[in-house]
CSV table of C-alpha atoms in Angstrom, one decimal:
chain,number,residue,atom,x,y,z
A,1,MET,CA,10.9,21.0,-2.8
A,2,ASN,CA,11.2,17.5,-4.3
A,3,ILE,CA,8.3,15.4,-5.6
A,4,LEU,CA,7.6,13.6,-2.4
A,5,GLN,CA,7.5,16.9,-0.5
A,6,LYS,CA,5.1,18.3,-3.1
A,7,ILE,CA,2.8,15.2,-2.8
A,8,VAL,CA,2.7,15.4,1.0
A,9,ALA,CA,2.0,19.2,0.9
A,10,HIS,CA,-0.9,18.6,-1.5
A,11,LYS,CA,-2.2,15.7,0.6
A,12,ARG,CA,-2.5,17.9,3.7
A,13,LYS,CA,-4.7,20.3,1.8
A,14,GLU,CA,-6.7,17.4,0.3
A,15,VAL,CA,-7.3,15.8,3.7
A,16,ALA,CA,-8.5,19.1,5.1
A,17,GLU,CA,-11.0,19.4,2.3
A,18,HIS,CA,-12.2,15.8,2.7
A,19,LYS,CA,-12.8,16.4,6.4
A,20,GLU,CA,-15.2,19.2,5.5
A,21,LEU,CA,-16.9,17.4,2.7
A,22,TYR,CA,-17.2,13.9,4.2
A,23,PRO,CA,-17.3,14.1,8.1
A,24,LEU,CA,-16.3,11.1,10.1
A,25,ARG,CA,-19.9,10.4,11.1
A,26,LEU,CA,-20.8,9.9,7.4
A,27,LEU,CA,-17.8,7.6,6.7
A,28,GLU,CA,-18.6,5.5,9.7
A,29,ARG,CA,-22.0,4.6,8.2
A,30,SER,CA,-20.3,2.6,5.5
A,31,ILE,CA,-21.4,-1.1,5.2
A,32,TYR,CA,-17.7,-2.0,5.3
A,33,PHE,CA,-17.5,-1.1,9.0
A,34,ASP,CA,-19.6,-4.2,9.7
A,35,THR,CA,-17.6,-6.4,7.3
A,36,PRO,CA,-14.6,-8.5,8.4
A,37,THR,CA,-11.4,-7.6,6.6
A,38,VAL,CA,-9.3,-10.0,4.6
A,39,SER,CA,-5.7,-10.7,5.9
A,40,LEU,CA,-2.9,-9.9,3.6
A,41,GLN,CA,-0.5,-11.6,6.0
A,42,LYS,CA,-2.3,-14.8,5.6
A,43,TYR,CA,-2.5,-14.6,1.8
A,44,LEU,CA,1.2,-13.8,1.5
A,45,THR,CA,2.1,-17.0,3.4
A,46,ARG,CA,-0.3,-19.3,1.5
A,47,GLN,CA,1.6,-22.1,-0.3
A,48,ASP,CA,-0.8,-22.0,-3.3
A,49,LYS,CA,-0.1,-18.3,-4.0
A,50,ALA,CA,3.0,-16.6,-5.5
A,51,GLY,CA,2.7,-13.6,-3.3
A,52,VAL,CA,2.0,-11.1,-6.1
A,53,ILE,CA,0.2,-7.9,-5.0
A,54,ALA,CA,-1.0,-6.5,-8.4
A,55,GLU,CA,-1.3,-2.8,-8.6
A,56,PHE,CA,-3.9,-0.7,-10.4
A,57,LYS,CA,-2.4,2.7,-11.3
A,58,ARG,CA,-3.5,5.1,-14.0
A,59,ARG,CA,-0.4,7.4,-13.9
A,60,SER,CA,2.7,8.3,-11.9
A,61,PRO,CA,4.9,11.4,-11.5
A,62,SER,CA,7.8,9.4,-12.9
A,63,LYS,CA,6.1,7.7,-15.9
A,64,GLY,CA,3.2,10.0,-16.7
A,65,ASP,CA,0.1,8.3,-18.1
A,66,ILE,CA,0.1,4.5,-17.8
A,67,GLN,CA,-3.5,3.5,-18.4
A,68,PRO,CA,-5.6,6.6,-17.9
A,69,TYR,CA,-8.8,5.1,-19.2
A,70,ALA,CA,-8.5,1.6,-17.6
A,71,GLN,CA,-11.6,0.1,-16.0
A,72,VAL,CA,-10.7,-1.1,-12.5
A,73,GLU,CA,-13.3,-3.9,-12.5
A,74,LYS,CA,-11.8,-5.5,-15.7
A,75,VAL,CA,-8.2,-5.0,-14.7
A,76,SER,CA,-8.6,-6.2,-11.1
A,77,ILE,CA,-10.6,-9.3,-12.1
A,78,GLY,CA,-7.9,-10.1,-14.7
A,79,TYR,CA,-5.2,-9.8,-12.1
A,80,MET,CA,-7.0,-12.2,-9.8
A,81,GLN,CA,-7.7,-14.7,-12.6
A,82,ALA,CA,-4.0,-14.6,-13.4
A,83,GLY,CA,-3.1,-15.7,-9.8
A,84,ALA,CA,-2.5,-12.5,-7.9
A,85,SER,CA,-2.6,-12.8,-4.1
A,86,ALA,CA,-3.9,-9.3,-3.5
A,87,LEU,CA,-4.7,-6.0,-5.1
A,88,SER,CA,-3.1,-2.6,-4.5
A,89,ILE,CA,-5.3,0.3,-5.6
A,90,LEU,CA,-4.0,3.9,-5.9
A,91,THR,CA,-6.4,6.4,-4.5
A,92,ASP,CA,-4.4,9.5,-4.9
A,93,SER,CA,-6.0,11.6,-7.5
A,94,HIS,CA,-3.8,14.6,-8.2
A,95,PHE,CA,-0.5,12.8,-8.8
A,96,PHE,CA,-1.6,9.2,-9.7
A,97,GLY,CA,-5.0,9.5,-11.3
A,98,GLY,CA,-6.7,7.3,-8.7
A,99,LYS,CA,-9.8,7.8,-6.6
A,100,ASN,CA,-11.6,6.2,-3.7
A,101,GLU,CA,-14.3,4.9,-6.1
A,102,ASP,CA,-11.6,2.7,-7.7
A,103,LEU,CA,-11.1,0.8,-4.5
A,104,ARG,CA,-14.9,0.6,-3.8
A,105,THR,CA,-15.3,-1.0,-7.3
A,106,ALA,CA,-12.4,-3.4,-6.8
A,107,ARG,CA,-13.9,-4.5,-3.5
A,108,GLN,CA,-17.3,-5.2,-5.1
A,109,PHE,CA,-15.8,-7.5,-7.7
A,110,ASN,CA,-13.1,-9.3,-5.7
A,111,PHE,CA,-12.7,-11.3,-2.5
A,112,CYS,CA,-9.0,-10.8,-1.7
A,113,PRO,CA,-6.9,-8.5,0.4
A,114,ILE,CA,-7.0,-4.9,-0.9
A,115,LEU,CA,-4.3,-2.4,-0.1
A,116,ARG,CA,-5.2,1.3,-0.1
A,117,LYS,CA,-2.1,2.8,-1.8
A,118,ASP,CA,-1.9,6.4,-0.8
A,119,PHE,CA,0.1,8.9,1.2
A,120,ILE,CA,-1.4,8.6,4.7
A,121,ILE,CA,-0.6,11.3,7.2
A,122,ASP,CA,-3.8,11.6,9.3
A,123,GLU,CA,-6.2,9.2,11.2
A,124,TYR,CA,-9.0,10.5,9.1
A,125,GLN,CA,-7.5,8.7,6.1
A,126,LEU,CA,-7.6,5.4,8.0
A,127,VAL,CA,-11.3,5.7,8.7
A,128,GLU,CA,-11.8,6.7,5.1
A,129,ALA,CA,-9.8,3.5,4.0
A,130,ARG,CA,-12.1,1.3,6.1
A,131,SER,CA,-15.2,3.0,4.7
A,132,ILE,CA,-14.3,2.2,1.1
A,133,GLY,CA,-13.5,-1.4,1.7
A,134,ALA,CA,-9.7,-1.5,2.2
A,135,ASP,CA,-8.1,-4.4,4.2
A,136,VAL,CA,-4.6,-3.0,4.5
A,137,ILE,CA,-3.1,0.5,4.6
A,138,LEU,CA,0.3,1.9,3.7
A,139,LEU,CA,2.4,3.9,6.0
A,140,ILE,CA,5.5,5.4,4.4
A,141,ALA,CA,8.5,5.8,6.7
A,142,GLU,CA,10.0,8.5,4.5
A,143,VAL,CA,6.9,10.6,5.1
A,144,LEU,CA,6.2,10.0,8.8
A,145,GLU,CA,8.1,10.6,12.0
A,146,LYS,CA,8.6,7.5,14.3
A,147,ASP,CA,5.9,8.5,16.8
A,148,GLU,CA,3.5,9.5,14.0
A,149,LEU,CA,3.9,6.1,12.3
A,150,LYS,CA,3.4,4.2,15.5
A,151,ARG,CA,0.3,6.2,16.4
A,152,LEU,CA,-1.3,5.7,13.0
A,153,ALA,CA,-0.4,2.0,12.9
A,154,ALA,CA,-2.0,1.5,16.3
A,155,PHE,CA,-5.2,3.3,15.3
A,156,ALA,CA,-5.4,1.3,12.1
A,157,HIS,CA,-5.5,-1.9,14.2
A,158,THR,CA,-8.5,-0.5,16.1
A,159,LEU,CA,-10.3,-0.4,12.8
A,160,GLY,CA,-9.4,-3.9,11.9
A,161,LEU,CA,-6.9,-2.8,9.2
A,162,GLU,CA,-3.5,-4.4,8.7
A,163,VAL,CA,-0.5,-2.2,8.3
A,164,LEU,CA,2.1,-2.3,5.6
A,165,MET,CA,5.1,-0.1,6.5
A,166,GLU,CA,7.2,1.0,3.5
A,167,LEU,CA,10.9,1.8,3.9
A,168,HIS,CA,13.8,2.5,1.6
A,169,SER,CA,16.9,2.9,3.8
A,170,ALA,CA,18.5,1.4,6.9
A,171,ALA,CA,17.9,4.7,8.7
A,172,GLN,CA,14.2,4.0,8.6
A,173,LEU,CA,14.5,0.6,10.2
A,174,PRO,CA,14.1,1.9,13.8
A,175,LYS,CA,10.6,3.1,12.8
A,176,ILE,CA,9.3,-0.5,12.8
A,177,ASN,CA,7.1,-1.1,15.8
A,178,GLU,CA,4.8,-3.8,17.3
A,179,HIS,CA,1.8,-2.6,15.2
A,180,ILE,CA,3.5,-3.3,11.9
A,181,ASP,CA,2.1,-6.4,10.2
A,182,ILE,CA,4.2,-6.4,7.0
A,183,VAL,CA,7.3,-4.5,5.9
A,184,GLY,CA,7.6,-3.4,2.3
A,185,ILE,CA,11.1,-2.5,1.0
A,186,ASN,CA,10.7,0.0,-1.8
A,187,ASN,CA,13.4,-0.3,-4.5
A,188,ARG,CA,12.4,3.1,-5.8
A,189,ASN,CA,13.8,6.2,-4.1
A,190,LEU,CA,10.8,8.4,-3.6
A,191,ASN,CA,12.9,11.6,-3.8
A,192,ASP,CA,14.3,11.0,-7.3
A,193,PHE,CA,12.4,7.8,-8.5
A,194,THR,CA,15.6,5.9,-9.3
A,195,VAL,CA,15.1,2.1,-8.9
A,196,ASP,CA,17.6,-0.6,-7.6
A,197,ILE,CA,16.5,-4.1,-6.6
A,198,GLN,CA,19.6,-4.4,-4.5
A,199,THR,CA,17.9,-2.2,-2.0
A,200,SER,CA,15.5,-5.0,-1.0
A,201,LEU,CA,18.3,-7.6,-0.9
A,202,GLU,CA,20.5,-5.5,1.4
A,203,LEU,CA,17.8,-4.2,3.8
A,204,ALA,CA,16.2,-7.7,4.1
A,205,LYS,CA,19.3,-8.8,6.0
A,206,GLN,CA,18.5,-6.2,8.8
A,207,LEU,CA,14.8,-7.1,9.3
A,208,PRO,CA,13.6,-9.2,12.2
A,209,GLN,CA,13.7,-12.8,11.1
A,210,ASP,CA,10.0,-13.4,11.6
A,211,MET,CA,8.8,-10.2,9.8
A,212,ILE,CA,6.5,-10.7,6.8
A,213,ARG,CA,8.2,-8.8,4.0
A,214,ILE,CA,7.5,-7.8,0.4
A,215,SER,CA,9.6,-6.1,-2.2
A,216,GLU,CA,8.2,-3.1,-4.1
A,217,SER,CA,9.0,-1.6,-7.5
A,218,GLY,CA,11.4,-2.5,-10.3
A,219,ILE,CA,10.6,-6.3,-10.4
A,220,ARG,CA,10.3,-7.1,-14.1
A,221,LYS,CA,11.7,-10.6,-14.6
A,222,PRO,CA,10.8,-14.0,-13.1
A,223,ALA,CA,14.5,-14.4,-12.1
A,224,GLU,CA,14.3,-11.3,-10.0
A,225,ALA,CA,11.2,-12.6,-8.2
A,226,ALA,CA,12.9,-16.0,-7.7
A,227,LEU,CA,16.0,-14.3,-6.2
A,228,LEU,CA,13.9,-12.3,-3.8
A,229,LYS,CA,11.9,-15.4,-2.7
A,230,LYS,CA,15.3,-17.2,-2.1
A,231,ASN,CA,16.2,-14.2,0.1
A,232,GLY,CA,13.2,-14.6,2.4
A,233,PHE,CA,10.6,-12.3,0.7
A,234,HIS,CA,7.0,-13.4,1.0
A,235,GLY,CA,5.7,-11.3,-1.9
A,236,PHE,CA,6.1,-8.5,-4.4
A,237,LEU,CA,4.2,-5.3,-5.3
A,238,ILE,CA,4.1,-5.2,-9.0
C-alpha cells in the first residue's frame, strides 16, 4: 500500500467517525450556509493579482514537520499582505497536521477565496467544507473514479462551492467534466512524491483552451512562475 492509498484508507475511517460525531443537521446550522462564497475563478483572472494560492501546512508525509506550531491567523494575514490571491488550508489531521478549526480561523481573519485542501471522498465532506467557511474544494483525480468525481463536483455546486480538480497525468484528463471550475496540475506524483514542473507544461497543452488552470507544487523560483504564466497558467499553489 503506497502513501496515497494509506491516506485514503484512513480518510474513510475518519469520515465515518465525523458522521457520528457531527451529523449533517448540526453542520447545516453553520452561519456560513447563509454567507455568499468568494470566487477563486474571479480572483485568479484579476489583473491586479499574481495568482498565488498560498498554502498553510504544518507537516507532510514527504517532508515531515514544516511549521508544527504556526498560528494560522498570523500566517494567513501575512500571506494576504504579501499579495496572495487566495489561501489553501490543509484540514487533514493525521498526515498533514491540519484541522477544520484552521480554516475557520483563516475565514475569520481574511476576505479572499479559501480552498479546503483535503482528500475528499464523500458528500459529507462537502457539507463540512461549507460549514467551516470554505469557498473552494479539491477533488483529486488520482483518488476518485470518473463518476464519483462528477457526482461530488455537481453536489459541491449545489452548496455554492467552486471545484478545483487536481490531476497528474494525461490518463486523468477524461475525468474533467462540466462541473469543474478550475484544473490544477500537480507536479508532485502522489504515489512517490517526486516533483517535476514539466508535468504542468506538458499537460497544459491538452486542456480545453478556456479552462482556468493552476500549477501545484515544486514552484520555487520567479522564473518558473513566469514560464508557467507564459504557458497559459492563471495561478500557482505554493
